[in-house]
Amino acid sequence: MRPRLSSQAIAWLLAAAPLLPAAAQTQIGPDDPLIAYTETVLLDVNSNRARFTRETVDFFANNFAPGARINFTTDATSASVGLYYREQGGDGHFALEMDGELVATNIGADLFREGFMWAPLFSEADGTAHSYSLVLPYGADVDFLGLRLTGGSEGLLPNPADRPSVRYVAYGDSITNGTAASGITTTYPYLVGEFNGWQVINMGFSGQNVTPADGTAVGAIEADLISVAIGTNDFWFIPGEAAFKASYNTFLDNIRAQQPTTAIYAITPLWAYYDGLNYFGSMLDDYRRYIREVVAERQSSDHHLALLEGYDMVPPEDVHFADGIHPTDAGYGLFADSLAQFNLVRNGDFEWDDSNTAWVNWGNSGYTAAQRLSGERSLQVGPGAGGRGQSLGGLAVGGCYRLTASARQVGTAGMAWFGITFYDEAGGEVSAYQRTIASREFAELSLDVSVPAAYANALVWTWKDEAGFVFLDLVSLTAANSCSARGEVG
């Protein structure tokens, strides 16, 4: 067992560490009332240190607190931070934001350090007041021991910048924790939070499989939105369908016991290198199916539960995966892009070649860089009649959703449409919503839709007749607060 520093030892180190001789310093303790701690789960603060942990039944017992924040305002010209690394299993660098902008990603220790250090935060600042947010790493259990400020006022200034009010809780395994990312700012929960302007609670634990008690821990965190990205490790540890479904259901039950209407997005596992049978005779794709079936069964009574297909979000290419399981920074970026709006449409920006696994080609359509609203590509239909469609399961009966896309016509004017159609178990059409594509420039089309009681499957589609071209980009289907009818209803 490694020795741990006592509170008295930490206090002695703080007092004994040398001061900079060039200028007087102000030392700020962790319990200073002008420090605001956010995105924390379990926080223990005294005059010597602030300790950040999370509650879980964790397979590898690494109870780090990735993404927790230390917020303060100062007019100091330079500053350093006292840190004590208790344990480190991955990247231990903090990130620093100033006035809401990321200014540093390499504060503190690199890999596999333990012990005490004073790390520079910034120097040669302009001497005016700035709000700072210090973001904890994903790969280290580290205590915050305080700040040292040089120049400016004696002490911190009041009113650190408020963090966003909307709270996103990301639960999962090492992929949610951030393993193989270059730092906390390239993990997908951080990126999703930055895109949407949300605060983020990262509840990802390396090596974790779906654990019912974790549902109680997640449910205890007040949230506006929860994602659940779990199942890859279950392939190795949970013996088959019945046991996995029981654990997954109980996990969701434990969240719902405390948060009955919070939006929950269940994400099926990403691609992984192992595609054979496990010890229990199941494949990883079976676990994706188990999650789909659990979600589908629960949606009859839980209209705030949705399914997202993780497999479609990060293409299985070397540039996207570091080790056949964990994404690279590029892979995490794609995952975050797909999750940022919690879009139920797969490959809605047409940025990767889905080989008909997401969008089925009905003729005369393909991806092009010639006309696009964002990114590198859009969908082109034409010059002849044709279109594409994508089948969607996992919607909540009675749920409200908003379907959006940006589209334009080019060339000879013809008739073109974009919409969604709902089908029953027998394949019969139940209801349909559509919009006409008529603009000569990219224009957003939107439809607010309600999922009918007889729904078994839905089809998002675009179609045009013989004349001209149609270009489609940024297709999304997201949960909505109301079902105000907009658009042509079939």
Short mmCIF file of C-alpha atoms in Angstrom, two decimals:
data_model
loop_
_atom_site.label_atom_id
_atom_site.label_comp_id
_atom_site.label_asym_id
_atom_site.label_seq_id
_atom_site.Cartn_x
_atom_site.Cartn_y
_atom_site.Cartn_z
CA MET A 1 0.00 0.00 0.00
CA ARG A 2 1.34 3.43 -0.92
CA PRO A 3 1.78 5.92 1.95
CA ARG A 4 -0.70 8.81 1.96
CA LEU A 5 0.10 12.31 3.12
CA SER A 6 -1.78 13.41 6.21
CA SER A 7 -3.43 16.82 6.45
CA GLN A 8 -0.59 17.91 8.73
CA ALA A 9 2.02 16.82 6.20
CA ILE A 10 0.25 18.69 3.40
CA ALA A 11 0.10 21.82 5.55
CA TRP A 12 3.83 21.52 6.27
CA LEU A 13 4.63 21.14 2.57
CA LEU A 14 2.57 24.20 1.71
CA ALA A 15 4.38 26.24 4.32
CA ALA A 16 7.82 24.89 3.51
CA ALA A 17 7.71 25.16 -0.30
CA PRO A 18 9.87 28.10 -1.41
CA LEU A 19 8.31 31.41 -2.36
CA LEU A 20 9.36 33.25 -5.47
CA PRO A 21 11.93 35.87 -4.47
CA ALA A 22 11.10 38.39 -7.21
CA ALA A 23 7.69 39.47 -5.94
CA ALA A 24 5.41 39.02 -2.97
CA GLN A 25 2.91 36.21 -3.26
CA THR A 26 -0.56 35.74 -1.87
CA GLN A 27 -1.41 32.19 -0.88
CA ILE A 28 -5.04 31.13 -1.29
CA GLY A 29 -6.34 28.11 0.59
CA PRO A 30 -8.75 25.57 -0.91
CA ASP A 31 -11.48 26.69 1.50
CA ASP A 32 -11.37 30.33 0.34
CA PRO A 33 -15.03 31.39 0.02
CA LEU A 34 -14.33 33.07 -3.34
CA ILE A 35 -13.46 29.73 -4.96
CA ALA A 36 -16.45 28.06 -6.61
CA TYR A 37 -16.31 24.30 -7.15
CA THR A 38 -18.58 22.98 -9.90
CA GLU A 39 -19.19 19.78 -11.87
CA THR A 40 -18.36 17.81 -8.75
CA VAL A 41 -20.11 14.78 -7.26
CA LEU A 42 -18.48 14.25 -3.87
CA LEU A 43 -16.35 17.15 -2.61
CA ASP A 44 -14.39 17.30 0.65
CA VAL A 45 -12.76 20.70 1.34
CA ASN A 46 -10.75 21.93 4.29
CA SER A 47 -8.03 24.54 4.79
CA ASN A 48 -5.35 22.19 3.44
CA ARG A 49 -6.89 20.47 0.45
CA ALA A 50 -9.95 19.88 -1.73
CA ARG A 51 -10.60 16.25 -2.66
CA PHE A 52 -12.85 15.22 -5.55
CA THR A 53 -14.42 11.76 -5.77
CA ARG A 54 -17.44 10.01 -7.25
CA GLU A 55 -19.68 7.31 -5.85
CA THR A 56 -19.63 4.01 -7.71
CA VAL A 57 -19.19 0.29 -7.39
CA ASP A 58 -16.11 0.55 -9.60
CA PHE A 59 -14.39 -2.48 -11.07
CA PHE A 60 -10.90 -0.94 -11.03
CA ALA A 61 -11.56 1.40 -8.07
CA ASN A 62 -10.23 4.49 -9.89
CA ASN A 63 -12.50 7.10 -8.42
CA PHE A 64 -11.12 10.06 -10.34
CA ALA A 65 -13.30 13.12 -11.01
CA PRO A 66 -12.69 14.02 -14.67
CA GLY A 67 -13.97 17.43 -15.67
CA ALA A 68 -14.63 18.75 -12.15
CA ARG A 69 -13.86 22.48 -12.01
CA ILE A 70 -12.16 24.99 -9.72
CA ASN A 71 -13.45 28.49 -10.58
CA PHE A 72 -12.08 31.84 -9.39
CA THR A 73 -11.53 35.46 -10.44
CA THR A 74 -8.27 37.34 -10.01
CA ASP A 75 -6.31 40.29 -11.40
CA ALA A 76 -2.97 38.64 -10.58
CA THR A 77 -0.25 38.85 -13.19
CA SER A 78 0.93 35.30 -12.52
CA ALA A 79 -0.34 32.29 -10.59
CA SER A 80 0.53 28.72 -9.70
CA VAL A 81 -1.55 25.86 -8.31
CA GLY A 82 -0.67 23.37 -5.57
CA LEU A 83 -1.44 19.76 -6.48
CA TYR A 84 -1.01 16.41 -4.79
CA TYR A 85 -1.26 13.42 -7.12
CA ARG A 86 -2.59 10.53 -5.08
CA GLU A 87 -2.84 8.11 -7.98
CA GLN A 88 -2.44 8.40 -11.72
CA GLY A 89 -3.36 5.94 -14.43
CA GLY A 90 -3.61 8.19 -17.47
CA ASP A 91 -3.17 11.79 -18.54
CA GLY A 92 -2.87 14.00 -15.46
CA HIS A 93 -2.86 17.42 -17.10
CA PHE A 94 -5.38 20.04 -16.03
CA ALA A 95 -6.92 22.42 -18.57
CA LEU A 96 -7.38 26.15 -17.93
CA GLU A 97 -10.08 28.40 -19.31
CA MET A 98 -9.90 32.20 -19.03
CA ASP A 99 -13.11 34.18 -19.50
CA GLY A 100 -14.69 31.13 -21.08
CA GLU A 101 -11.87 30.48 -23.59
CA LEU A 102 -9.49 27.53 -23.42
CA VAL A 103 -5.95 28.87 -22.85
CA ALA A 104 -3.93 25.85 -21.63
CA THR A 105 -4.19 22.06 -21.64
CA ASN A 106 -0.87 21.00 -20.09
CA ILE A 107 -0.99 22.17 -16.47
CA GLY A 108 0.39 19.74 -13.90
CA ALA A 109 1.92 16.31 -14.31
CA ASP A 110 2.20 14.03 -17.31
CA LEU A 111 1.66 10.27 -17.01
CA PHE A 112 2.21 8.20 -13.87
CA ARG A 113 3.34 10.78 -11.35
CA GLU A 114 2.52 10.67 -7.67
CA GLY A 115 3.29 13.31 -5.07
CA PHE A 116 3.27 17.05 -4.49
CA MET A 117 3.98 19.90 -6.94
CA TRP A 118 3.39 23.57 -7.58
CA ALA A 119 2.41 23.97 -11.23
CA PRO A 120 2.43 27.29 -13.12
CA LEU A 121 -1.04 28.44 -14.22
CA PHE A 122 -0.25 31.64 -16.09
CA SER A 123 2.28 34.46 -16.18
CA GLU A 124 2.52 37.96 -17.65
CA ALA A 125 -1.22 38.53 -17.41
CA ASP A 126 -2.42 42.08 -18.06
CA GLY A 127 -3.32 42.86 -14.43
CA THR A 128 -7.05 43.21 -15.08
CA ALA A 129 -9.68 40.92 -13.60
CA HIS A 130 -10.27 37.62 -15.39
CA SER A 131 -12.42 34.63 -14.53
CA TYR A 132 -10.57 31.30 -14.57
CA SER A 133 -11.82 27.72 -14.61
CA LEU A 134 -9.34 24.93 -13.84
CA VAL A 135 -10.58 21.59 -15.22
CA LEU A 136 -9.50 18.33 -13.57
CA PRO A 137 -7.88 15.59 -15.72
CA TYR A 138 -9.47 12.27 -16.63
CA GLY A 139 -6.54 10.09 -15.59
CA ALA A 140 -5.54 11.11 -12.07
CA ASP A 141 -6.79 11.20 -8.49
CA VAL A 142 -5.43 14.59 -7.47
CA ASP A 143 -6.04 16.94 -4.54
CA PHE A 144 -6.16 20.72 -4.96
CA LEU A 145 -3.96 22.40 -2.34
CA GLY A 146 -4.53 26.06 -3.19
CA LEU A 147 -3.23 28.93 -5.30
CA ARG A 148 -0.30 31.32 -5.24
CA LEU A 149 -0.90 34.72 -6.80
CA THR A 150 1.65 37.37 -7.73
CA GLY A 151 0.65 40.96 -8.51
CA GLY A 152 -2.83 42.45 -8.47
CA SER A 153 -5.10 42.48 -5.46
CA GLU A 154 -4.30 40.69 -2.22
CA GLY A 155 -6.61 37.75 -2.58
CA LEU A 156 -9.23 36.63 -5.03
CA LEU A 157 -11.90 38.89 -6.44
CA PRO A 158 -15.62 38.18 -5.98
CA ASN A 159 -18.01 36.74 -8.51
CA PRO A 160 -16.31 33.95 -10.44
CA ALA A 161 -18.13 33.46 -13.73
CA ASP A 162 -21.28 31.37 -13.43
CA ARG A 163 -21.22 27.94 -15.01
CA PRO A 164 -24.15 27.02 -17.30
CA SER A 165 -27.41 26.05 -15.63
CA VAL A 166 -28.15 23.02 -17.85
CA ARG A 167 -26.43 19.91 -16.46
CA TYR A 168 -25.47 16.93 -18.59
CA VAL A 169 -24.49 13.67 -16.84
CA ALA A 170 -22.48 11.21 -18.96
CA TYR A 171 -22.37 7.66 -17.55
CA GLY A 172 -20.26 4.88 -18.99
CA ASP A 173 -16.97 3.02 -19.00
CA SER A 174 -13.43 4.02 -19.97
CA ILE A 175 -14.63 5.59 -23.23
CA THR A 176 -16.75 8.04 -21.25
CA ASN A 177 -13.93 8.52 -18.74
CA GLY A 178 -11.65 9.48 -21.65
CA THR A 179 -9.03 6.71 -21.90
CA ALA A 180 -6.58 7.29 -24.81
CA ALA A 181 -7.62 10.92 -25.26
CA SER A 182 -4.74 13.40 -25.29
CA GLY A 183 -6.37 15.30 -22.43
CA ILE A 184 -9.63 16.21 -20.72
CA THR A 185 -10.57 18.70 -23.45
CA THR A 186 -10.69 16.00 -26.14
CA THR A 187 -12.98 13.64 -24.18
CA TYR A 188 -16.48 13.43 -25.59
CA PRO A 189 -18.37 14.65 -22.47
CA TYR A 190 -16.25 17.84 -22.39
CA LEU A 191 -16.77 18.42 -26.13
CA VAL A 192 -20.53 17.88 -25.92
CA GLY A 193 -20.72 20.31 -23.00
CA GLU A 194 -18.71 22.94 -24.85
CA PHE A 195 -20.83 22.62 -28.00
CA ASN A 196 -24.11 23.03 -26.13
CA GLY A 197 -23.01 25.40 -23.39
CA TRP A 198 -23.77 22.86 -20.63
CA GLN A 199 -22.03 21.95 -17.42
CA VAL A 200 -20.92 18.32 -17.42
CA ILE A 201 -20.69 15.60 -14.79
CA ASN A 202 -18.45 12.80 -16.09
CA MET A 203 -19.50 9.47 -14.57
CA GLY A 204 -17.29 7.27 -16.75
CA PHE A 205 -15.29 4.54 -14.98
CA SER A 206 -12.55 2.50 -16.62
CA GLY A 207 -13.35 -1.20 -16.78
CA GLN A 208 -16.97 -0.72 -15.73
CA ASN A 209 -19.85 -2.91 -16.84
CA VAL A 210 -23.49 -2.01 -16.31
CA THR A 211 -23.93 -1.89 -12.54
CA PRO A 212 -27.37 -1.39 -10.92
CA ALA A 213 -25.90 0.52 -7.95
CA ASP A 214 -24.44 3.04 -10.38
CA GLY A 215 -28.00 3.89 -11.38
CA THR A 216 -28.62 5.02 -7.81
CA ALA A 217 -25.46 7.15 -7.90
CA VAL A 218 -26.36 8.69 -11.27
CA GLY A 219 -29.95 9.28 -10.20
CA ALA A 220 -28.76 11.21 -7.14
CA ILE A 221 -27.12 13.83 -9.40
CA GLU A 222 -29.63 16.48 -10.42
CA ALA A 223 -29.56 16.40 -14.22
CA ASP A 224 -31.32 17.82 -17.24
CA LEU A 225 -29.96 15.14 -19.55
CA ILE A 226 -28.30 11.74 -18.99
CA SER A 227 -26.44 9.57 -21.49
CA VAL A 228 -25.65 5.91 -20.83
CA ALA A 229 -22.78 4.48 -22.91
CA ILE A 230 -22.14 1.05 -21.43
CA GLY A 231 -21.93 -2.54 -22.61
CA THR A 232 -18.48 -3.08 -24.12
CA ASN A 233 -17.01 -4.56 -20.91
CA ASP A 234 -20.20 -6.55 -20.33
CA PHE A 235 -19.23 -8.61 -23.37
CA TRP A 236 -16.46 -10.09 -21.19
CA PHE A 237 -18.09 -10.16 -17.77
CA ILE A 238 -21.91 -10.52 -18.00
CA PRO A 239 -23.01 -14.07 -18.92
CA GLY A 240 -25.57 -13.61 -21.65
CA GLU A 241 -28.87 -12.00 -22.43
CA ALA A 242 -30.94 -12.55 -19.29
CA ALA A 243 -28.25 -11.36 -16.86
CA PHE A 244 -27.33 -8.31 -18.96
CA LYS A 245 -30.94 -7.23 -19.48
CA ALA A 246 -31.68 -7.64 -15.77
CA SER A 247 -28.72 -5.46 -14.80
CA TYR A 248 -29.50 -2.83 -17.45
CA ASN A 249 -33.17 -2.67 -16.44
CA THR A 250 -32.34 -2.36 -12.75
CA PHE A 251 -29.78 0.34 -13.52
CA LEU A 252 -32.47 2.36 -15.34
CA ASP A 253 -35.01 1.62 -12.60
CA ASN A 254 -32.64 3.10 -10.03
CA ILE A 255 -32.25 6.30 -12.05
CA ARG A 256 -36.00 6.58 -12.60
CA ALA A 257 -36.69 6.13 -8.88
CA GLN A 258 -35.08 9.53 -8.36
CA GLN A 259 -35.52 11.23 -11.74
CA PRO A 260 -38.71 9.93 -13.36
CA THR A 261 -38.83 12.33 -16.32
CA THR A 262 -35.22 13.34 -17.04
CA ALA A 263 -34.23 12.65 -20.66
CA ILE A 264 -32.07 9.50 -20.86
CA TYR A 265 -30.22 8.49 -24.03
CA ALA A 266 -29.09 4.87 -24.13
CA ILE A 267 -26.11 4.46 -26.47
CA THR A 268 -25.17 1.09 -27.93
CA PRO A 269 -21.43 0.18 -27.85
CA LEU A 270 -19.03 1.61 -30.41
CA TRP A 271 -17.12 -0.65 -32.78
CA ALA A 272 -14.45 -2.80 -31.11
CA TYR A 273 -11.83 -5.12 -32.57
CA TYR A 274 -13.36 -8.31 -31.16
CA ASP A 275 -16.16 -9.62 -33.34
CA GLY A 276 -16.24 -13.28 -32.32
CA LEU A 277 -18.03 -15.12 -29.56
CA ASN A 278 -17.30 -14.51 -25.89
CA TYR A 279 -17.10 -17.19 -23.20
CA PHE A 280 -20.89 -17.21 -22.96
CA GLY A 281 -21.57 -17.72 -26.68
CA SER A 282 -22.55 -14.09 -27.42
CA MET A 283 -21.14 -11.48 -29.76
CA LEU A 284 -20.70 -7.79 -28.99
CA ASP A 285 -23.46 -7.06 -31.48
CA ASP A 286 -25.76 -9.20 -29.32
CA TYR A 287 -25.21 -6.76 -26.46
CA ARG A 288 -26.19 -3.91 -28.79
CA ARG A 289 -29.38 -5.84 -29.53
CA TYR A 290 -30.05 -6.42 -25.82
CA ILE A 291 -29.90 -2.66 -25.22
CA ARG A 292 -32.25 -2.00 -28.15
CA GLU A 293 -34.74 -4.50 -26.80
CA VAL A 294 -34.58 -3.17 -23.22
CA VAL A 295 -35.16 0.38 -24.47
CA ALA A 296 -37.98 -0.62 -26.83
CA GLU A 297 -39.82 -2.49 -24.08
CA ARG A 298 -39.49 0.36 -21.58
CA GLN A 299 -40.54 3.07 -24.04
CA SER A 300 -44.18 1.99 -23.86
CA SER A 301 -44.28 3.66 -20.44
CA ASP A 302 -41.14 5.84 -20.45
CA HIS A 303 -41.49 8.58 -23.06
CA HIS A 304 -38.26 10.26 -21.94
CA LEU A 305 -35.99 7.35 -22.90
CA ALA A 306 -34.35 7.24 -26.35
CA LEU A 307 -31.87 5.01 -28.17
CA LEU A 308 -28.73 6.11 -30.03
CA GLU A 309 -26.65 3.73 -32.16
CA GLY A 310 -23.04 4.16 -31.08
CA TYR A 311 -21.72 1.78 -33.73
CA ASP A 312 -22.64 4.24 -36.49
CA MET A 313 -21.01 7.25 -34.83
CA VAL A 314 -17.30 6.37 -35.18
CA PRO A 315 -16.21 4.49 -38.33
CA PRO A 316 -13.93 1.48 -37.61
CA GLU A 317 -10.72 2.97 -39.03
CA ASP A 318 -7.24 3.15 -37.49
CA VAL A 319 -7.32 6.94 -37.42
CA HIS A 320 -10.37 6.79 -35.14
CA PHE A 321 -9.27 4.09 -32.64
CA ALA A 322 -6.09 3.98 -30.57
CA ASP A 323 -6.17 0.31 -29.61
CA GLY A 324 -9.20 -1.26 -31.22
CA ILE A 325 -11.46 -0.20 -28.34
CA HIS A 326 -10.78 3.38 -27.23
CA PRO A 327 -11.13 6.25 -29.71
CA THR A 328 -8.34 8.61 -30.63
CA ASP A 329 -8.89 12.35 -30.38
CA ALA A 330 -10.29 12.20 -33.92
CA GLY A 331 -12.65 9.38 -32.92
CA TYR A 332 -13.80 11.17 -29.76
CA GLY A 333 -14.43 14.23 -31.91
CA LEU A 334 -16.71 12.26 -34.23
CA PHE A 335 -18.49 10.70 -31.26
CA ALA A 336 -19.03 14.14 -29.71
CA ASP A 337 -20.23 15.58 -33.03
CA SER A 338 -22.85 12.83 -33.27
CA LEU A 339 -23.92 13.27 -29.65
CA ALA A 340 -23.81 17.06 -29.52
CA GLN A 341 -27.46 17.45 -30.46
CA PHE A 342 -28.35 13.90 -29.35
CA ASN A 343 -29.35 13.31 -32.92
CA LEU A 344 -31.24 10.07 -33.55
CA VAL A 345 -30.39 10.24 -37.27
CA ARG A 346 -27.16 8.42 -38.08
CA ASN A 347 -24.61 10.17 -40.30
CA GLY A 348 -26.90 13.17 -40.57
CA ASP A 349 -24.09 15.38 -41.86
CA PHE A 350 -23.06 12.79 -44.51
CA GLU A 351 -19.42 13.08 -43.46
CA TRP A 352 -18.60 9.37 -43.71
CA ASP A 353 -19.32 6.66 -46.23
CA ASP A 354 -21.90 4.54 -44.44
CA SER A 355 -22.11 1.99 -47.29
CA ASN A 356 -25.90 1.90 -47.05
CA THR A 357 -25.81 0.95 -43.35
CA ALA A 358 -27.39 4.26 -42.35
CA TRP A 359 -28.83 5.88 -45.50
CA VAL A 360 -30.20 3.47 -48.13
CA ASN A 361 -29.73 4.66 -51.70
CA TRP A 362 -32.99 4.55 -53.67
CA GLY A 363 -31.21 5.65 -56.83
CA ASN A 364 -29.42 8.67 -58.31
CA SER A 365 -27.96 9.84 -54.99
CA GLY A 366 -24.50 10.13 -53.49
CA TYR A 367 -22.29 12.21 -51.24
CA THR A 368 -20.62 15.28 -52.70
CA ALA A 369 -18.30 18.12 -51.73
CA ALA A 370 -19.61 20.35 -54.54
CA GLN A 371 -22.56 21.73 -52.57
CA ARG A 372 -22.54 21.68 -48.77
CA LEU A 373 -23.63 23.82 -45.87
CA SER A 374 -20.97 22.63 -43.41
CA GLY A 375 -18.24 20.05 -43.12
CA GLU A 376 -16.86 18.31 -46.19
CA ARG A 377 -19.91 16.72 -47.81
CA SER A 378 -23.65 16.77 -48.32
CA LEU A 379 -26.18 14.43 -49.94
CA GLN A 380 -26.82 14.99 -53.64
CA VAL A 381 -29.92 13.63 -55.37
CA GLY A 382 -30.13 13.93 -59.14
CA PRO A 383 -30.13 14.57 -61.98
CA GLY A 384 -32.78 11.86 -62.34
CA ALA A 385 -35.50 10.88 -59.92
CA GLY A 386 -34.21 9.33 -56.69
CA GLY A 387 -33.52 9.74 -53.02
CA ARG A 388 -32.38 8.10 -49.80
CA GLY A 389 -34.01 6.86 -46.61
CA GLN A 390 -32.97 5.83 -43.11
CA SER A 391 -34.93 3.47 -40.89
CA LEU A 392 -35.24 4.48 -37.23
CA GLY A 393 -36.28 2.36 -34.29
CA GLY A 394 -36.11 3.26 -30.64
CA LEU A 395 -38.52 6.21 -30.61
CA ALA A 396 -40.91 6.61 -27.70
CA VAL A 397 -44.60 6.08 -28.50
CA GLY A 398 -46.37 9.35 -27.75
CA GLY A 399 -43.04 11.16 -27.67
CA CYS A 400 -42.44 14.51 -29.35
CA TYR A 401 -39.53 15.02 -31.75
CA ARG A 402 -38.23 17.71 -34.08
CA LEU A 403 -36.90 16.70 -37.50
CA THR A 404 -34.70 19.29 -39.22
CA ALA A 405 -32.53 19.50 -42.31
CA SER A 406 -30.99 22.13 -44.56
CA ALA A 407 -31.80 21.69 -48.25
CA ARG A 408 -31.68 23.46 -51.61
CA GLN A 409 -32.62 22.91 -55.25
CA VAL A 410 -30.18 23.53 -58.09
CA GLY A 411 -30.95 23.56 -61.81
CA THR A 412 -34.29 22.95 -63.48
CA ALA A 413 -37.10 23.35 -60.99
CA GLY A 414 -38.84 20.13 -60.04
CA MET A 415 -40.69 18.66 -57.09
CA ALA A 416 -38.73 17.45 -54.08
CA TRP A 417 -39.61 16.53 -50.51
CA PHE A 418 -38.10 15.77 -47.11
CA GLY A 419 -40.01 14.01 -44.35
CA ILE A 420 -40.64 11.16 -41.95
CA THR A 421 -43.12 8.29 -42.20
CA PHE A 422 -44.28 6.01 -39.36
CA TYR A 423 -45.15 2.34 -39.94
CA ASP A 424 -46.85 -0.36 -37.86
CA GLU A 425 -45.66 -3.92 -37.24
CA ALA A 426 -47.17 -5.12 -40.53
CA GLY A 427 -45.36 -2.41 -42.49
CA GLY A 428 -48.47 -0.33 -43.04
CA GLU A 429 -48.19 3.45 -43.03
CA VAL A 430 -49.63 5.02 -39.87
CA SER A 431 -48.77 8.70 -40.34
CA ALA A 432 -46.36 10.89 -42.30
CA TYR A 433 -44.96 14.40 -42.15
CA GLN A 434 -43.20 16.13 -45.03
CA ARG A 435 -41.91 19.46 -46.30
CA THR A 436 -41.39 20.60 -49.89
CA ILE A 437 -37.83 21.51 -50.88
CA ALA A 438 -38.10 24.68 -52.97
CA SER A 439 -35.38 27.14 -51.91
CA ARG A 440 -32.57 27.93 -54.35
CA GLU A 441 -30.20 28.44 -51.41
CA PHE A 442 -29.69 26.23 -48.36
CA ALA A 443 -32.67 26.77 -46.05
CA GLU A 444 -33.65 24.96 -42.87
CA LEU A 445 -36.75 22.78 -42.92
CA SER A 446 -38.29 21.58 -39.67
CA LEU A 447 -41.11 19.30 -38.63
CA ASP A 448 -42.49 18.78 -35.12
CA VAL A 449 -43.83 15.23 -35.00
CA SER A 450 -45.61 12.94 -32.55
CA VAL A 451 -44.92 9.20 -32.55
CA PRO A 452 -48.23 7.35 -33.10
CA ALA A 453 -49.49 4.56 -30.84
CA ALA A 454 -49.13 1.92 -33.58
CA TYR A 455 -45.50 2.85 -34.31
CA ALA A 456 -43.04 0.02 -34.90
CA ASN A 457 -40.59 1.70 -37.27
CA ALA A 458 -39.98 5.13 -38.82
CA LEU A 459 -38.35 6.22 -42.05
CA VAL A 460 -36.59 9.57 -42.53
CA TRP A 461 -36.37 10.23 -46.25
CA THR A 462 -35.84 12.61 -49.14
CA TRP A 463 -37.11 12.17 -52.71
CA LYS A 464 -37.16 14.22 -55.90
CA ASP A 465 -38.70 13.80 -59.35
CA GLU A 466 -36.92 13.80 -62.70
CA ALA A 467 -35.78 17.43 -62.91
CA GLY A 468 -32.71 19.16 -61.44
CA PHE A 469 -30.67 18.45 -58.31
CA VAL A 470 -31.42 18.50 -54.58
CA PHE A 471 -28.76 18.85 -51.85
CA LEU A 472 -29.42 17.91 -48.25
CA ASP A 473 -27.24 18.52 -45.15
CA LEU A 474 -27.38 18.51 -41.34
CA VAL A 475 -30.33 16.14 -40.88
CA SER A 476 -31.34 15.64 -37.25
CA LEU A 477 -34.13 14.15 -35.17
CA THR A 478 -34.07 15.27 -31.55
CA ALA A 479 -36.43 15.07 -28.60
CA ALA A 480 -38.75 18.10 -28.30
CA ASN A 481 -40.67 19.55 -25.38
CA SER A 482 -43.97 19.74 -27.28
CA CYS A 483 -45.65 18.35 -30.37
CA SER A 484 -46.80 21.59 -32.00
CA ALA A 485 -47.72 20.48 -35.50
CA ARG A 486 -45.62 22.13 -38.20
CA GLY A 487 -45.30 21.10 -41.83
CA GLU A 488 -47.44 19.11 -44.22
CA VAL A 489 -49.03 16.08 -42.58
CA GLY A 490 -49.80 13.03 -44.66
#
